[in-house]
Amino acid sequence: MRFSFVFMVLGIVLSVGILSAGLNLFAGYERTLKAVLLDSFAHISISETDSYLSRHKADQLIPKLEAMPEVQSVSPTETFSAMVNKDGEVHGALIRGYDFKRPFPYRKYIRKGEPSLDSGSVYIGHYMASELGLEVGDSLKVVYPQLNRVSALGIFPGEYFFRVAGIYRSGYYEYDRSAVIMTLEDAINVIMVPGYISNIELKLKPESVGAAGKLAKELEATYPELVAQAWTQNNDSLFRLIAMEKWLIFIIFSFLVLIAGLNVVSAVVTIMYDKKNEIAVLKTLGAGLNSIRGLIFYRIALVGIAAIILGQIFGWILSLLIINQSWYSLKGDVYFIDQLTIYVSPFNQVAIFVVSACLILICVRLPLRRINRMEIIELIRNPQR
Protein backbone atom coordinates (compact mmCIF):
# COMPACT_ATOMS: atom_id res chain seq x y z
CA MET A 1 0.00 0.00 0.00
CA ARG A 2 1.38 3.37 -1.02
CA PHE A 3 2.39 5.86 1.69
CA SER A 4 0.22 8.53 0.05
CA PHE A 5 -2.85 6.31 0.49
CA VAL A 6 -2.10 5.76 4.21
CA PHE A 7 -1.41 9.47 4.62
CA MET A 8 -4.78 10.23 2.97
CA VAL A 9 -6.66 8.02 5.45
CA LEU A 10 -4.82 9.45 8.48
CA GLY A 11 -5.45 12.99 7.26
CA ILE A 12 -9.19 12.37 6.97
CA VAL A 13 -9.41 10.63 10.37
CA LEU A 14 -7.50 13.41 12.16
CA SER A 15 -9.31 16.33 10.51
CA VAL A 16 -12.78 14.84 10.98
CA GLY A 17 -11.86 13.83 14.56
CA ILE A 18 -10.82 17.39 15.46
CA LEU A 19 -13.97 18.80 13.84
CA SER A 20 -16.15 16.28 15.66
CA ALA A 21 -14.44 16.83 19.03
CA GLY A 22 -14.78 20.61 18.68
CA LEU A 23 -18.52 20.39 18.02
CA ASN A 24 -19.04 17.78 20.75
CA LEU A 25 -17.37 20.02 23.33
CA PHE A 26 -19.16 23.16 22.16
CA ALA A 27 -22.53 21.39 22.13
CA GLY A 28 -21.80 20.09 25.63
CA TYR A 29 -20.92 23.60 26.81
CA GLU A 30 -24.09 25.05 25.28
CA ARG A 31 -26.27 22.32 26.78
CA THR A 32 -24.68 22.55 30.24
CA LEU A 33 -24.81 26.37 30.35
CA LYS A 34 -28.49 26.33 29.41
CA ALA A 35 -29.25 23.71 32.08
CA VAL A 36 -27.35 25.68 34.74
CA LEU A 37 -29.04 28.96 33.82
CA LEU A 38 -32.48 27.37 33.83
CA ASP A 39 -31.81 25.93 37.28
CA SER A 40 -30.15 29.05 38.71
CA PHE A 41 -32.60 31.67 37.44
CA ALA A 42 -36.33 32.01 37.86
CA HIS A 43 -38.10 31.01 34.66
CA ILE A 44 -40.43 33.97 35.20
CA SER A 45 -39.92 36.79 37.69
CA ILE A 46 -42.96 38.87 38.66
CA SER A 47 -42.60 42.31 40.27
CA GLU A 48 -44.33 45.66 40.58
CA THR A 49 -43.76 48.16 37.78
CA ASP A 50 -41.87 50.75 39.85
CA SER A 51 -41.89 49.66 43.49
CA TYR A 52 -41.76 46.73 45.86
CA LEU A 53 -44.55 44.17 45.82
CA SER A 54 -46.67 44.18 48.97
CA ARG A 55 -46.84 40.94 50.96
CA HIS A 56 -50.62 41.22 51.05
CA LYS A 57 -50.85 41.40 47.27
CA ALA A 58 -48.29 38.60 46.89
CA ASP A 59 -50.27 36.35 49.25
CA GLN A 60 -53.36 36.87 47.09
CA LEU A 61 -51.45 36.28 43.85
CA ILE A 62 -49.46 33.17 44.83
CA PRO A 63 -52.42 30.71 45.01
CA LYS A 64 -53.55 31.83 41.54
CA LEU A 65 -50.05 31.29 40.15
CA GLU A 66 -49.75 27.87 41.79
CA ALA A 67 -53.01 26.83 40.16
CA MET A 68 -51.59 27.42 36.67
CA PRO A 69 -50.91 24.05 34.94
CA GLU A 70 -47.51 25.22 33.60
CA VAL A 71 -46.15 26.23 37.03
CA GLN A 72 -44.04 23.84 39.10
CA SER A 73 -43.25 26.07 42.09
CA VAL A 74 -43.78 29.64 43.31
CA SER A 75 -41.33 31.44 45.62
CA PRO A 76 -41.72 34.94 47.09
CA THR A 77 -38.21 36.42 47.25
CA GLU A 78 -36.24 39.45 48.37
CA THR A 79 -33.24 40.19 46.15
CA PHE A 80 -30.70 43.00 46.52
CA SER A 81 -26.96 43.69 46.43
CA ALA A 82 -24.86 44.17 49.54
CA MET A 83 -21.35 43.57 50.84
CA VAL A 84 -20.00 40.84 53.08
CA ASN A 85 -17.03 41.09 55.38
CA LYS A 86 -14.81 38.44 56.97
CA ASP A 87 -11.76 39.53 58.96
CA GLY A 88 -11.47 42.76 56.96
CA GLU A 89 -11.87 41.01 53.59
CA VAL A 90 -14.74 42.72 51.74
CA HIS A 91 -16.66 40.97 48.99
CA GLY A 92 -19.67 41.97 46.85
CA ALA A 93 -22.72 39.81 47.39
CA LEU A 94 -26.14 39.12 45.92
CA ILE A 95 -28.58 38.62 48.77
CA ARG A 96 -31.49 36.30 48.00
CA GLY A 97 -34.15 35.81 50.66
CA TYR A 98 -36.55 32.85 50.44
CA ASP A 99 -39.48 31.66 52.50
CA PHE A 100 -38.19 28.33 53.81
CA LYS A 101 -41.68 27.36 54.93
CA ARG A 102 -42.27 26.77 51.23
CA PRO A 103 -40.26 24.37 48.97
CA PHE A 104 -36.79 25.82 48.35
CA PRO A 105 -36.21 25.48 44.55
CA TYR A 106 -32.38 25.36 44.82
CA ARG A 107 -32.02 22.85 47.64
CA LYS A 108 -30.17 20.37 45.40
CA TYR A 109 -27.26 22.82 45.11
CA ILE A 110 -26.44 22.81 48.83
CA ARG A 111 -23.18 20.86 48.87
CA LYS A 112 -22.37 21.15 52.59
CA GLY A 113 -24.32 21.94 55.71
CA GLU A 114 -27.93 21.94 56.81
CA PRO A 115 -30.88 21.11 54.52
CA SER A 116 -32.90 24.13 55.66
CA LEU A 117 -32.30 27.61 57.09
CA ASP A 118 -33.38 29.18 60.33
CA SER A 119 -33.36 32.87 61.15
CA GLY A 120 -29.79 34.15 61.56
CA SER A 121 -28.26 31.57 59.19
CA VAL A 122 -27.21 31.80 55.54
CA TYR A 123 -26.02 29.69 52.64
CA ILE A 124 -23.07 31.15 50.74
CA GLY A 125 -21.62 30.46 47.29
CA HIS A 126 -18.78 28.00 46.85
CA TYR A 127 -16.31 30.52 45.43
CA MET A 128 -17.21 33.13 48.05
CA ALA A 129 -16.50 30.58 50.77
CA SER A 130 -13.17 29.74 49.14
CA GLU A 131 -12.10 33.37 48.69
CA LEU A 132 -13.08 34.42 52.22
CA GLY A 133 -11.88 31.21 53.88
CA LEU A 134 -15.31 30.38 55.31
CA GLU A 135 -16.60 27.01 56.47
CA VAL A 136 -19.93 25.79 57.79
CA GLY A 137 -20.44 27.25 61.27
CA ASP A 138 -18.35 30.40 60.72
CA SER A 139 -19.71 33.91 61.19
CA LEU A 140 -20.29 36.26 58.24
CA LYS A 141 -20.97 39.99 58.42
CA VAL A 142 -23.42 41.44 55.88
CA VAL A 143 -23.10 45.19 55.30
CA TYR A 144 -25.97 47.14 53.72
CA PRO A 145 -26.17 50.98 53.47
CA GLN A 146 -29.21 52.36 55.33
CA LEU A 147 -30.60 55.48 53.67
CA ASN A 148 -32.52 56.38 56.83
CA ARG A 149 -29.28 56.60 58.81
CA VAL A 150 -27.81 59.73 57.26
CA SER A 151 -25.61 62.14 59.20
CA ALA A 152 -23.14 64.86 58.44
CA LEU A 153 -20.52 62.15 58.05
CA GLY A 154 -22.52 60.34 55.39
CA ILE A 155 -24.61 57.16 55.25
CA PHE A 156 -24.09 54.67 58.04
CA PRO A 157 -24.25 51.09 56.81
CA GLY A 158 -26.28 48.50 58.63
CA GLU A 159 -24.19 45.55 59.85
CA TYR A 160 -25.69 42.14 60.44
CA PHE A 161 -24.00 38.94 61.54
CA PHE A 162 -25.09 35.52 60.27
CA ARG A 163 -23.93 31.97 60.81
CA VAL A 164 -22.87 30.04 57.70
CA ALA A 165 -25.22 27.04 57.62
CA GLY A 166 -24.18 25.64 54.23
CA ILE A 167 -22.19 26.03 51.01
CA TYR A 168 -24.09 26.60 47.76
CA ARG A 169 -22.73 25.43 44.39
CA SER A 170 -24.88 25.59 41.24
CA GLY A 171 -22.12 25.52 38.61
CA TYR A 172 -22.96 29.09 37.51
CA TYR A 173 -19.84 31.07 38.42
CA GLU A 174 -21.42 34.45 39.19
CA TYR A 175 -23.91 32.97 41.64
CA ASP A 176 -21.36 30.67 43.22
CA ARG A 177 -19.10 33.67 43.78
CA SER A 178 -21.71 36.14 45.07
CA ALA A 179 -24.78 34.25 46.36
CA VAL A 180 -25.82 34.72 49.97
CA ILE A 181 -29.11 32.97 50.63
CA MET A 182 -31.06 33.73 53.79
CA THR A 183 -34.61 33.51 55.08
CA LEU A 184 -37.12 35.94 53.62
CA GLU A 185 -37.69 37.63 56.99
CA ASP A 186 -33.95 38.14 57.55
CA ALA A 187 -33.62 39.70 54.08
CA ILE A 188 -36.56 42.03 54.75
CA ASN A 189 -34.98 43.08 58.08
CA VAL A 190 -31.66 43.83 56.38
CA ILE A 191 -33.17 45.94 53.62
CA MET A 192 -35.76 47.41 56.06
CA VAL A 193 -38.88 47.14 53.89
CA PRO A 194 -41.38 45.41 56.21
CA GLY A 195 -44.47 44.18 54.46
CA TYR A 196 -42.89 44.12 51.00
CA ILE A 197 -40.90 41.76 48.78
CA SER A 198 -38.97 42.43 45.59
CA ASN A 199 -40.50 39.75 43.36
CA ILE A 200 -42.13 36.35 42.97
CA GLU A 201 -40.12 33.62 41.23
CA LEU A 202 -41.87 31.03 39.09
CA LYS A 203 -40.31 27.71 38.18
CA LEU A 204 -42.09 26.10 35.23
CA LYS A 205 -42.52 22.43 34.45
CA PRO A 206 -39.87 21.12 32.02
CA GLU A 207 -42.28 20.90 29.09
CA SER A 208 -43.35 24.54 29.61
CA VAL A 209 -39.92 26.18 29.97
CA GLY A 210 -39.69 26.97 26.25
CA ALA A 211 -43.00 28.86 26.43
CA ALA A 212 -41.82 31.14 29.28
CA GLY A 213 -41.88 34.25 27.07
CA LYS A 214 -45.43 33.63 25.90
CA LEU A 215 -46.60 32.86 29.44
CA ALA A 216 -44.97 36.06 30.76
CA LYS A 217 -46.92 38.13 28.22
CA GLU A 218 -50.15 36.41 29.24
CA LEU A 219 -49.47 37.23 32.91
CA GLU A 220 -48.81 40.89 32.08
CA ALA A 221 -52.07 41.01 30.13
CA THR A 222 -53.93 39.47 33.09
CA TYR A 223 -52.20 41.69 35.70
CA PRO A 224 -51.39 45.03 33.95
CA GLU A 225 -49.91 46.53 37.12
CA LEU A 226 -47.20 43.84 37.26
CA VAL A 227 -44.09 43.13 35.21
CA ALA A 228 -43.43 39.50 34.25
CA GLN A 229 -39.88 38.90 33.00
CA ALA A 230 -39.07 35.56 31.35
CA TRP A 231 -35.61 34.02 31.55
CA THR A 232 -35.27 34.36 27.77
CA GLN A 233 -35.30 38.16 27.97
CA ASN A 234 -31.84 38.25 29.56
CA ASN A 235 -30.34 35.08 28.08
CA ASP A 236 -31.78 34.66 24.58
CA SER A 237 -29.10 36.84 22.96
CA LEU A 238 -26.41 34.86 24.81
CA PHE A 239 -27.61 31.56 23.36
CA ARG A 240 -27.88 33.05 19.87
CA LEU A 241 -24.27 34.19 20.19
CA ILE A 242 -23.16 30.73 21.36
CA ALA A 243 -25.00 29.07 18.45
CA MET A 244 -23.34 31.45 15.99
CA GLU A 245 -19.89 30.74 17.50
CA LYS A 246 -20.55 26.99 17.27
CA TRP A 247 -21.24 27.14 13.55
CA LEU A 248 -18.30 29.47 12.98
CA ILE A 249 -16.12 26.81 14.60
CA PHE A 250 -17.76 24.22 12.35
CA ILE A 251 -16.93 26.26 9.23
CA ILE A 252 -13.35 26.96 10.31
CA PHE A 253 -12.64 23.34 11.29
CA SER A 254 -14.18 22.17 8.02
CA PHE A 255 -11.15 23.70 6.31
CA LEU A 256 -9.08 20.99 8.01
CA VAL A 257 -11.13 18.44 6.09
CA LEU A 258 -10.53 20.44 2.90
CA ILE A 259 -6.78 20.40 3.58
CA ALA A 260 -7.01 16.63 4.09
CA GLY A 261 -8.70 16.60 0.69
CA LEU A 262 -5.39 17.68 -0.86
CA ASN A 263 -3.95 14.36 0.33
CA VAL A 264 -6.91 12.67 -1.36
CA VAL A 265 -6.04 14.38 -4.67
CA SER A 266 -2.45 13.22 -4.30
CA ALA A 267 -3.53 9.66 -3.50
CA VAL A 268 -5.88 9.50 -6.51
CA VAL A 269 -3.16 10.76 -8.88
CA THR A 270 -0.72 8.20 -7.44
CA ILE A 271 -3.22 5.36 -7.92
CA MET A 272 -3.93 6.48 -11.48
CA TYR A 273 -0.26 6.26 -12.41
CA ASP A 274 0.23 3.03 -10.45
CA LYS A 275 -2.64 1.48 -12.40
CA LYS A 276 -1.87 3.06 -15.79
CA ASN A 277 -1.09 -0.32 -17.38
CA GLU A 278 -4.45 -1.70 -16.24
CA ILE A 279 -6.13 1.50 -17.47
CA ALA A 280 -4.45 1.05 -20.88
CA VAL A 281 -5.69 -2.55 -21.12
CA LEU A 282 -9.22 -1.53 -20.15
CA LYS A 283 -9.21 1.22 -22.77
CA THR A 284 -7.91 -1.24 -25.37
CA LEU A 285 -10.73 -3.64 -24.55
CA GLY A 286 -13.22 -0.80 -25.10
CA ALA A 287 -14.02 0.22 -21.56
CA GLY A 288 -15.51 3.71 -21.40
CA LEU A 289 -13.92 6.56 -19.50
CA ASN A 290 -16.86 6.70 -17.10
CA SER A 291 -16.46 3.01 -16.27
CA ILE A 292 -12.75 3.39 -15.57
CA ARG A 293 -13.35 6.50 -13.48
CA GLY A 294 -16.08 4.62 -11.58
CA LEU A 295 -13.75 1.75 -10.70
CA ILE A 296 -11.18 4.09 -9.13
CA PHE A 297 -13.76 6.49 -7.70
CA TYR A 298 -15.75 3.89 -5.76
CA ARG A 299 -12.63 2.23 -4.41
CA ILE A 300 -11.24 5.46 -2.95
CA ALA A 301 -14.65 6.88 -2.02
CA LEU A 302 -15.49 3.85 0.13
CA VAL A 303 -12.16 4.14 1.94
CA GLY A 304 -12.78 7.90 2.40
CA ILE A 305 -16.28 7.30 3.84
CA ALA A 306 -14.89 4.67 6.23
CA ALA A 307 -12.16 7.13 7.27
CA ILE A 308 -14.82 9.79 8.01
CA ILE A 309 -16.72 7.36 10.27
CA LEU A 310 -13.46 6.42 12.01
CA GLY A 311 -12.75 10.15 12.41
CA GLN A 312 -16.10 10.70 14.13
CA ILE A 313 -15.37 7.82 16.51
CA PHE A 314 -11.91 9.26 17.14
CA GLY A 315 -13.52 12.67 17.84
CA TRP A 316 -15.78 11.10 20.45
CA ILE A 317 -12.79 9.41 22.14
CA LEU A 318 -10.79 12.67 21.98
CA SER A 319 -13.72 14.53 23.59
CA LEU A 320 -13.82 12.03 26.46
CA LEU A 321 -10.08 12.39 27.01
CA ILE A 322 -10.40 16.19 27.13
CA ILE A 323 -13.22 16.29 29.68
CA ASN A 324 -11.53 13.69 31.89
CA GLN A 325 -8.15 15.42 32.04
CA SER A 326 -7.26 17.35 35.21
CA TRP A 327 -4.77 19.97 34.04
CA TYR A 328 -7.24 22.39 32.44
CA SER A 329 -10.71 23.62 33.37
CA LEU A 330 -12.87 26.45 32.10
CA LYS A 331 -12.49 29.85 33.75
CA GLY A 332 -15.85 30.60 35.29
CA ASP A 333 -15.40 34.38 35.11
CA VAL A 334 -15.04 34.12 31.32
CA TYR A 335 -17.25 31.17 30.33
CA PHE A 336 -19.93 31.41 33.11
CA ILE A 337 -19.39 27.75 34.05
CA ASP A 338 -16.24 25.93 35.13
CA GLN A 339 -16.80 22.42 33.81
CA LEU A 340 -16.08 20.77 30.47
CA THR A 341 -18.79 18.47 29.16
CA ILE A 342 -19.61 16.83 25.83
CA TYR A 343 -22.83 16.17 23.99
CA VAL A 344 -22.82 14.01 20.87
CA SER A 345 -25.66 15.60 18.93
CA PRO A 346 -27.07 13.40 16.13
CA PHE A 347 -27.69 16.52 14.04
CA ASN A 348 -24.07 17.68 14.46
CA GLN A 349 -22.76 14.23 13.53
CA VAL A 350 -24.91 14.09 10.40
CA ALA A 351 -23.74 17.60 9.44
CA ILE A 352 -20.10 16.59 9.93
CA PHE A 353 -20.57 13.42 7.88
CA VAL A 354 -22.39 15.14 5.01
CA VAL A 355 -19.97 18.08 4.73
CA SER A 356 -16.87 15.87 5.06
CA ALA A 357 -18.20 13.32 2.57
CA CYS A 358 -19.01 16.03 0.01
CA LEU A 359 -15.55 17.58 0.32
CA ILE A 360 -13.77 14.22 0.09
CA LEU A 361 -15.84 12.98 -2.87
CA ILE A 362 -15.20 16.23 -4.76
CA CYS A 363 -11.47 15.80 -4.13
CA VAL A 364 -11.68 12.22 -5.43
CA ARG A 365 -13.62 13.23 -8.53
CA LEU A 366 -11.47 16.16 -9.68
CA PRO A 367 -8.18 14.35 -10.53
CA LEU A 368 -10.04 11.52 -12.30
CA ARG A 369 -10.77 13.93 -15.14
CA ARG A 370 -7.12 13.46 -16.18
CA ILE A 371 -7.80 9.88 -17.31
CA ASN A 372 -9.08 11.07 -20.68
CA ARG A 373 -5.65 12.66 -21.29
CA MET A 374 -3.82 9.36 -20.84
CA GLU A 375 -3.08 8.06 -24.35
CA ILE A 376 -3.29 4.26 -24.82
CA ILE A 377 -0.26 4.02 -27.14
CA GLU A 378 1.96 6.02 -24.78
CA LEU A 379 0.88 3.90 -21.80
CA ILE A 380 1.69 0.64 -23.61
CA ARG A 381 4.98 1.89 -25.07
CA ASN A 382 6.20 3.36 -21.78
CA PRO A 383 4.75 1.14 -19.03
CA GLN A 384 7.39 2.28 -16.48
CA ARG A 385 7.21 5.95 -17.26
XYZ file of C-alpha atoms in Angstrom:
385
model
C 0.000 0.000 0.000
C 1.382 3.372 -1.022
C 2.385 5.857 1.691
C 0.219 8.526 0.053
C -2.849 6.307 0.494
C -2.100 5.763 4.209
C -1.412 9.474 4.622
C -4.778 10.230 2.974
C -6.657 8.016 5.454
C -4.821 9.446 8.476
C -5.445 12.993 7.263
C -9.192 12.373 6.975
C -9.414 10.627 10.370
C -7.503 13.408 12.162
C -9.310 16.326 10.510
C -12.783 14.837 10.985
C -11.856 13.834 14.563
C -10.822 17.391 15.460
C -13.967 18.800 13.838
C -16.151 16.280 15.663
C -14.440 16.834 19.028
C -14.782 20.611 18.676
C -18.524 20.390 18.019
C -19.040 17.782 20.752
C -17.373 20.024 23.329
C -19.160 23.161 22.160
C -22.531 21.386 22.134
C -21.800 20.092 25.634
C -20.917 23.601 26.814
C -24.094 25.053 25.277
C -26.271 22.324 26.783
C -24.678 22.553 30.244
C -24.809 26.366 30.353
C -28.488 26.327 29.415
C -29.252 23.714 32.079
C -27.352 25.684 34.739
C -29.038 28.957 33.817
C -32.484 27.374 33.830
C -31.811 25.926 37.277
C -30.146 29.050 38.707
C -32.600 31.672 37.439
C -36.332 32.010 37.861
C -38.098 31.011 34.657
C -40.427 33.970 35.196
C -39.918 36.790 37.689
C -42.956 38.872 38.661
C -42.603 42.305 40.272
C -44.328 45.659 40.581
C -43.762 48.164 37.784
C -41.872 50.747 39.847
C -41.891 49.658 43.493
C -41.759 46.729 45.863
C -44.549 44.165 45.820
C -46.672 44.177 48.975
C -46.841 40.943 50.959
C -50.623 41.216 51.049
C -50.848 41.399 47.266
C -48.287 38.601 46.894
C -50.270 36.350 49.250
C -53.358 36.873 47.094
C -51.449 36.276 43.845
C -49.456 33.166 44.831
C -52.420 30.713 45.007
C -53.551 31.832 41.543
C -50.053 31.289 40.147
C -49.749 27.868 41.789
C -53.009 26.831 40.156
C -51.593 27.417 36.674
C -50.911 24.055 34.938
C -47.513 25.216 33.596
C -46.146 26.227 37.026
C -44.036 23.842 39.097
C -43.250 26.072 42.091
C -43.777 29.641 43.309
C -41.327 31.436 45.618
C -41.720 34.938 47.090
C -38.206 36.423 47.255
C -36.242 39.450 48.368
C -33.237 40.187 46.154
C -30.700 43.002 46.524
C -26.963 43.695 46.433
C -24.856 44.174 49.539
C -21.350 43.570 50.845
C -20.005 40.840 53.079
C -17.030 41.088 55.383
C -14.814 38.438 56.975
C -11.762 39.533 58.961
C -11.471 42.759 56.958
C -11.869 41.008 53.587
C -14.743 42.724 51.739
C -16.665 40.972 48.987
C -19.666 41.966 46.852
C -22.723 39.810 47.392
C -26.140 39.119 45.919
C -28.582 38.616 48.770
C -31.491 36.297 48.002
C -34.148 35.814 50.661
C -36.555 32.847 50.442
C -39.482 31.660 52.503
C -38.192 28.330 53.806
C -41.678 27.358 54.932
C -42.270 26.770 51.227
C -40.261 24.372 48.974
C -36.792 25.820 48.354
C -36.206 25.482 44.555
C -32.383 25.357 44.817
C -32.019 22.848 47.642
C -30.168 20.374 45.403
C -27.257 22.821 45.106
C -26.442 22.811 48.828
C -23.178 20.862 48.874
C -22.368 21.152 52.590
C -24.322 21.942 55.709
C -27.934 21.942 56.815
C -30.880 21.107 54.518
C -32.901 24.133 55.664
C -32.300 27.606 57.088
C -33.382 29.184 60.328
C -33.356 32.869 61.151
C -29.785 34.149 61.563
C -28.264 31.575 59.189
C -27.206 31.803 55.542
C -26.015 29.686 52.640
C -23.067 31.153 50.743
C -21.621 30.458 47.290
C -18.778 27.997 46.852
C -16.309 30.525 45.434
C -17.206 33.128 48.047
C -16.499 30.581 50.773
C -13.170 29.738 49.143
C -12.101 33.374 48.690
C -13.084 34.416 52.219
C -11.882 31.213 53.879
C -15.307 30.384 55.305
C -16.595 27.012 56.466
C -19.925 25.786 57.790
C -20.437 27.247 61.270
C -18.346 30.400 60.718
C -19.712 33.908 61.192
C -20.289 36.261 58.243
C -20.971 39.988 58.424
C -23.424 41.442 55.883
C -23.104 45.187 55.297
C -25.965 47.139 53.715
C -26.172 50.983 53.466
C -29.206 52.360 55.325
C -30.601 55.480 53.666
C -32.523 56.377 56.827
C -29.275 56.599 58.812
C -27.808 59.727 57.258
C -25.613 62.140 59.197
C -23.139 64.861 58.436
C -20.515 62.149 58.049
C -22.515 60.343 55.387
C -24.607 57.161 55.246
C -24.092 54.665 58.039
C -24.249 51.089 56.809
C -26.282 48.502 58.634
C -24.188 45.554 59.847
C -25.691 42.138 60.441
C -24.002 38.938 61.541
C -25.090 35.521 60.266
C -23.929 31.970 60.807
C -22.866 30.038 57.697
C -25.215 27.044 57.621
C -24.181 25.638 54.228
C -22.186 26.028 51.006
C -24.088 26.599 47.762
C -22.734 25.426 44.386
C -24.882 25.591 41.243
C -22.124 25.518 38.606
C -22.960 29.087 37.510
C -19.842 31.069 38.423
C -21.415 34.448 39.189
C -23.909 32.974 41.637
C -21.361 30.674 43.224
C -19.104 33.673 43.782
C -21.710 36.137 45.067
C -24.782 34.249 46.355
C -25.819 34.724 49.974
C -29.112 32.968 50.625
C -31.061 33.731 53.794
C -34.607 33.510 55.077
C -37.120 35.935 53.622
C -37.694 37.633 56.988
C -33.949 38.141 57.546
C -33.617 39.701 54.076
C -36.559 42.031 54.755
C -34.984 43.076 58.077
C -31.660 43.834 56.377
C -33.173 45.944 53.624
C -35.762 47.411 56.059
C -38.879 47.142 53.889
C -41.380 45.411 56.214
C -44.472 44.180 54.465
C -42.887 44.124 51.005
C -40.903 41.762 48.779
C -38.971 42.435 45.586
C -40.495 39.747 43.359
C -42.135 36.345 42.969
C -40.123 33.618 41.226
C -41.869 31.027 39.092
C -40.310 27.706 38.179
C -42.093 26.096 35.233
C -42.521 22.427 34.449
C -39.870 21.115 32.017
C -42.283 20.901 29.094
C -43.351 24.537 29.612
C -39.922 26.183 29.966
C -39.694 26.965 26.247
C -42.995 28.860 26.431
C -41.822 31.136 29.277
C -41.878 34.253 27.065
C -45.434 33.631 25.904
C -46.598 32.862 29.441
C -44.971 36.061 30.763
C -46.919 38.131 28.223
C -50.151 36.415 29.240
C -49.469 37.228 32.909
C -48.808 40.891 32.081
C -52.074 41.015 30.134
C -53.935 39.475 33.089
C -52.198 41.687 35.696
C -51.394 45.027 33.946
C -49.912 46.531 37.124
C -47.204 43.835 37.256
C -44.087 43.134 35.206
C -43.426 39.501 34.248
C -39.880 38.896 33.001
C -39.074 35.564 31.348
C -35.610 34.016 31.548
C -35.269 34.358 27.766
C -35.298 38.165 27.970
C -31.841 38.246 29.561
C -30.343 35.084 28.077
C -31.780 34.663 24.585
C -29.097 36.838 22.962
C -26.409 34.861 24.811
C -27.613 31.560 23.356
C -27.884 33.051 19.873
C -24.268 34.188 20.186
C -23.159 30.735 21.359
C -25.000 29.072 18.451
C -23.336 31.452 15.988
C -19.889 30.742 17.499
C -20.547 26.989 17.270
C -21.245 27.139 13.554
C -18.297 29.472 12.978
C -16.116 26.808 14.599
C -17.762 24.221 12.350
C -16.935 26.256 9.233
C -13.348 26.957 10.310
C -12.637 23.341 11.294
C -14.177 22.173 8.019
C -11.151 23.704 6.306
C -9.078 20.994 8.013
C -11.126 18.436 6.086
C -10.534 20.437 2.902
C -6.783 20.402 3.579
C -7.014 16.632 4.090
C -8.701 16.599 0.687
C -5.388 17.676 -0.863
C -3.953 14.363 0.329
C -6.909 12.666 -1.362
C -6.038 14.379 -4.666
C -2.447 13.225 -4.302
C -3.528 9.660 -3.500
C -5.876 9.503 -6.509
C -3.164 10.756 -8.877
C -0.723 8.196 -7.441
C -3.217 5.362 -7.920
C -3.927 6.477 -11.479
C -0.260 6.256 -12.406
C 0.231 3.035 -10.450
C -2.637 1.478 -12.399
C -1.870 3.064 -15.789
C -1.095 -0.316 -17.382
C -4.451 -1.702 -16.237
C -6.125 1.500 -17.468
C -4.453 1.047 -20.881
C -5.689 -2.552 -21.122
C -9.217 -1.534 -20.154
C -9.208 1.219 -22.773
C -7.909 -1.242 -25.374
C -10.732 -3.639 -24.545
C -13.217 -0.799 -25.099
C -14.022 0.224 -21.564
C -15.507 3.714 -21.398
C -13.924 6.558 -19.496
C -16.859 6.695 -17.099
C -16.465 3.008 -16.273
C -12.753 3.395 -15.570
C -13.354 6.503 -13.475
C -16.076 4.624 -11.578
C -13.755 1.747 -10.695
C -11.184 4.086 -9.135
C -13.757 6.495 -7.699
C -15.751 3.892 -5.762
C -12.633 2.229 -4.414
C -11.240 5.456 -2.953
C -14.649 6.880 -2.024
C -15.492 3.847 0.127
C -12.164 4.137 1.936
C -12.783 7.896 2.402
C -16.279 7.301 3.840
C -14.886 4.673 6.227
C -12.159 7.132 7.271
C -14.817 9.794 8.007
C -16.717 7.364 10.267
C -13.460 6.424 12.011
C -12.750 10.147 12.412
C -16.103 10.698 14.131
C -15.371 7.819 16.513
C -11.911 9.258 17.136
C -13.519 12.668 17.837
C -15.778 11.097 20.449
C -12.793 9.407 22.138
C -10.792 12.665 21.983
C -13.723 14.529 23.589
C -13.824 12.031 26.457
C -10.077 12.393 27.008
C -10.396 16.192 27.130
C -13.220 16.291 29.684
C -11.526 13.688 31.893
C -8.147 15.423 32.044
C -7.262 17.346 35.206
C -4.769 19.972 34.038
C -7.239 22.392 32.444
C -10.709 23.618 33.375
C -12.873 26.455 32.105
C -12.491 29.845 33.745
C -15.852 30.603 35.293
C -15.404 34.377 35.114
C -15.044 34.118 31.322
C -17.251 31.174 30.325
C -19.934 31.411 33.109
C -19.393 27.754 34.046
C -16.241 25.933 35.129
C -16.803 22.422 33.812
C -16.081 20.775 30.468
C -18.795 18.468 29.157
C -19.610 16.827 25.829
C -22.826 16.170 23.990
C -22.817 14.011 20.866
C -25.663 15.603 18.932
C -27.072 13.402 16.133
C -27.692 16.520 14.038
C -24.071 17.675 14.459
C -22.760 14.233 13.527
C -24.909 14.088 10.399
C -23.743 17.600 9.438
C -20.096 16.590 9.934
C -20.566 13.421 7.881
C -22.387 15.137 5.006
C -19.967 18.082 4.728
C -16.874 15.869 5.065
C -18.202 13.322 2.573
C -19.007 16.030 0.013
C -15.546 17.581 0.320
C -13.769 14.222 0.088
C -15.844 12.982 -2.871
C -15.199 16.229 -4.759
C -11.471 15.802 -4.130
C -11.685 12.219 -5.429
C -13.620 13.234 -8.535
C -11.468 16.161 -9.680
C -8.176 14.348 -10.533
C -10.039 11.515 -12.304
C -10.768 13.932 -15.137
C -7.123 13.458 -16.182
C -7.800 9.883 -17.312
C -9.083 11.068 -20.681
C -5.653 12.657 -21.291
C -3.822 9.359 -20.839
C -3.076 8.058 -24.351
C -3.290 4.263 -24.818
C -0.264 4.021 -27.137
C 1.955 6.016 -24.779
C 0.882 3.901 -21.805
C 1.690 0.642 -23.613
C 4.978 1.889 -25.069
C 6.199 3.358 -21.785
C 4.753 1.144 -19.031
C 7.392 2.283 -16.478
C 7.207 5.945 -17.263
